[in-house]
Short mmCIF file of C-alpha atoms in Angstrom, two decimals:
data_model
loop_
_atom_site.label_atom_id
_atom_site.label_comp_id
_atom_site.label_asym_id
_atom_site.label_seq_id
_atom_site.Cartn_x
_atom_site.Cartn_y
_atom_site.Cartn_z
CA GLU A 5 -3.42 19.93 20.46
CA HIS A 6 -2.64 17.48 17.57
CA ASN A 7 0.07 17.36 15.46
CA TYR A 8 0.33 15.92 12.08
CA VAL A 9 3.00 15.04 9.90
CA MET A 10 1.96 12.82 7.04
CA GLU A 11 4.31 11.01 4.63
CA TYR A 12 3.46 8.99 1.75
CA HIS A 13 5.02 6.11 0.14
CA TYR A 14 4.34 3.79 -2.78
CA TYR A 15 6.29 0.92 -3.56
CA THR A 16 6.01 -0.87 -6.68
CA GLN A 17 8.02 -2.59 -9.51
CA ARG A 18 8.12 -2.08 -13.08
CA ARG A 19 8.05 -4.83 -15.34
CA ASP A 20 10.24 -3.51 -18.24
CA LYS A 21 11.04 -0.16 -19.73
CA ASP A 22 9.17 -0.63 -23.06
CA PRO A 23 7.94 2.69 -23.98
CA ASN A 24 5.46 0.60 -26.68
CA ASN A 25 4.14 -0.85 -23.91
CA SER A 26 0.93 0.89 -22.82
CA LYS A 27 0.49 -0.80 -19.31
CA THR A 28 4.24 0.63 -18.54
CA PHE A 29 3.27 4.10 -19.95
CA ASN A 30 0.11 4.25 -17.67
CA ILE A 31 2.15 3.00 -14.15
CA GLN A 32 4.69 5.54 -15.15
CA GLN A 33 1.81 8.36 -15.58
CA LEU A 34 0.73 7.02 -11.99
CA LEU A 35 4.20 7.28 -10.82
CA ASP A 36 4.61 10.58 -12.14
CA TRP A 37 1.44 12.09 -10.41
CA LEU A 38 2.16 10.49 -7.25
CA THR A 39 5.46 12.11 -7.11
CA TYR A 40 4.33 15.56 -8.19
CA ASN A 41 1.71 15.15 -5.26
CA GLY A 42 4.37 14.74 -2.66
CA VAL A 43 4.47 10.93 -2.38
CA ARG A 44 7.98 9.16 -2.25
CA VAL A 45 7.92 6.78 -4.81
CA THR A 46 10.13 3.64 -4.56
CA ALA A 47 10.14 2.04 -8.00
CA LYS A 48 12.50 -1.06 -9.21
CA GLU A 49 12.85 -2.05 -12.56
CA ARG A 50 12.31 -5.74 -13.31
CA GLU A 51 13.66 -6.72 -16.64
CA ARG A 52 11.90 -9.12 -18.92
CA GLU A 53 14.42 -11.75 -18.82
CA ASP A 54 14.18 -11.75 -15.05
CA ASN A 55 12.39 -15.03 -14.39
CA ARG A 56 11.45 -14.26 -10.69
CA THR A 57 7.98 -14.31 -9.59
CA ASP A 58 6.28 -11.43 -8.07
CA SER A 59 6.55 -12.97 -4.79
CA ASP A 60 10.49 -13.59 -5.24
CA SER A 61 10.94 -9.85 -5.59
CA TRP A 62 8.95 -8.42 -2.96
CA PRO A 63 11.61 -9.01 -0.30
CA ASP A 64 13.37 -6.00 -1.59
CA PHE A 65 10.16 -3.95 -0.72
CA ILE A 66 9.75 -5.56 2.41
CA CYS A 67 13.27 -4.18 3.52
CA ASP A 68 12.54 -0.89 1.88
CA LEU A 69 9.49 -0.01 3.68
CA THR A 70 10.70 -1.79 7.02
CA VAL A 71 13.46 0.92 7.16
CA ASP A 72 11.18 3.68 6.17
CA ALA A 73 8.89 2.94 8.84
CA MET A 74 11.58 2.46 11.14
CA LEU A 75 13.08 5.92 10.45
CA ALA A 76 9.42 7.30 10.82
CA ALA A 77 8.62 5.63 13.99
CA SER A 78 10.62 8.22 16.03
CA SER A 79 7.87 10.77 15.20
CA ALA A 80 4.83 9.07 14.19
CA ASP A 81 2.15 7.66 16.41
CA HIS A 82 -0.19 6.05 13.70
CA PHE A 83 0.88 3.93 10.76
CA ILE A 84 -1.69 3.08 7.69
CA PHE A 85 -0.49 0.10 5.71
CA ILE A 86 -2.32 -1.29 2.42
CA THR A 87 -0.96 -4.54 2.02
CA SER A 88 -2.05 -8.46 2.55
CA ASN A 89 1.54 -9.37 2.70
CA GLU A 90 1.94 -11.52 5.90
CA ALA A 91 5.85 -10.78 5.52
CA TYR A 92 4.93 -7.60 7.34
CA LEU A 93 3.97 -9.25 10.61
CA PRO A 94 7.28 -8.60 12.22
CA LEU A 95 7.42 -5.14 11.39
CA PHE A 96 3.83 -4.95 12.70
CA GLN A 97 4.66 -6.32 16.02
CA HIS A 98 7.63 -4.27 16.38
CA LEU A 99 5.60 -1.26 15.81
CA ARG A 100 3.13 -2.14 18.35
CA ASN A 101 5.90 -2.87 20.88
CA MET A 102 6.86 0.52 20.42
CA HIS A 103 3.18 1.61 21.25
CA LYS A 104 2.51 2.76 17.61
CA ARG A 105 -1.24 2.74 16.43
CA ILE A 106 -1.47 0.45 13.05
CA THR A 107 -4.52 0.70 10.56
CA LEU A 108 -4.46 -2.04 7.90
CA VAL A 109 -6.54 -1.97 4.75
CA ALA A 110 -7.01 -5.04 2.85
CA THR A 111 -9.58 -7.42 1.80
CA THR A 112 -11.13 -10.59 3.35
CA GLY A 113 -13.07 -11.28 0.31
CA ASN A 114 -13.76 -14.52 -0.81
CA SER A 115 -14.05 -14.10 -4.70
CA ALA A 116 -11.63 -15.44 -7.16
CA THR A 117 -9.96 -12.18 -8.04
CA GLU A 118 -9.70 -11.26 -4.19
CA ALA A 119 -8.24 -14.33 -3.23
CA ARG A 120 -4.73 -14.03 -4.31
CA ARG A 121 -4.89 -10.81 -2.24
CA ARG A 122 -6.84 -11.69 0.58
CA VAL A 123 -5.16 -10.68 4.06
CA PRO A 124 -4.36 -13.55 6.63
CA ASN A 125 -6.11 -13.52 10.00
CA SER A 126 -2.68 -13.53 11.72
CA LEU A 127 -1.99 -9.96 9.98
CA ARG A 128 -5.36 -8.76 10.40
CA LYS A 129 -5.39 -9.58 14.03
CA SER A 130 -2.11 -7.77 14.49
CA VAL A 131 -3.30 -4.43 13.90
CA HIS A 132 -5.17 -2.03 15.99
CA HIS A 133 -7.82 -1.18 13.20
CA PHE A 134 -8.50 -3.08 10.15
CA ILE A 135 -10.55 -1.72 7.17
CA ASP A 136 -11.85 -4.21 4.50
CA THR A 137 -11.42 -2.69 0.97
CA ARG A 138 -15.09 -3.61 0.34
CA GLU A 139 -16.19 -1.51 2.97
CA LEU A 140 -13.90 1.26 2.03
CA ARG A 141 -15.40 1.14 -1.55
CA THR A 142 -18.97 1.60 -0.52
CA VAL A 143 -18.03 4.54 1.56
CA ILE A 144 -16.07 6.01 -1.41
CA GLU A 145 -19.05 5.55 -3.53
CA HIS A 146 -21.60 7.00 -1.08
CA VAL A 147 -19.28 10.23 -0.87
CA VAL A 148 -19.11 10.26 -4.76
CA GLU A 149 -22.91 9.67 -5.13
CA GLU A 150 -23.42 12.47 -2.36
CA LYS A 151 -21.17 14.80 -4.46
CA GLN A 152 -23.03 14.06 -7.66
CA ASN A 153 -26.34 14.86 -6.11
CA ARG A 154 -25.42 18.11 -4.63
CA ALA A 155 -23.88 19.11 -8.41
CA ALA A 156 -27.06 18.24 -9.96
#
């Protein structure tokens, strides 16, 4: 018998509260949709005058995600993370020490657009299963193509 308890968490920051900014409006629509569909959203505001870089603000999320993972560890056997942030390495190691399975979804891509989000080898080697987003895209495209062919 398998028991499945799934929790979905999404962590993001909003750059400003400007309702005239279409990018902000689109992100808010995504967050509303995720919340409506049962995803627990952690969104933190970031005012325009804030001069911190993106990487300066991520420690706040690392703490939130780590606390959420530790709370879930008592009942979860498998965790799936979508990140390339090496700051999560201690969390992954701790979960492994607790005999939890970890799947990581990220990219090993070499293109200029992927370089900023490329997963470090140390992070990739610390998990049980690694899924490259480039492979994931192929799988998703194949499923979509099959559905389109059946509908035609």
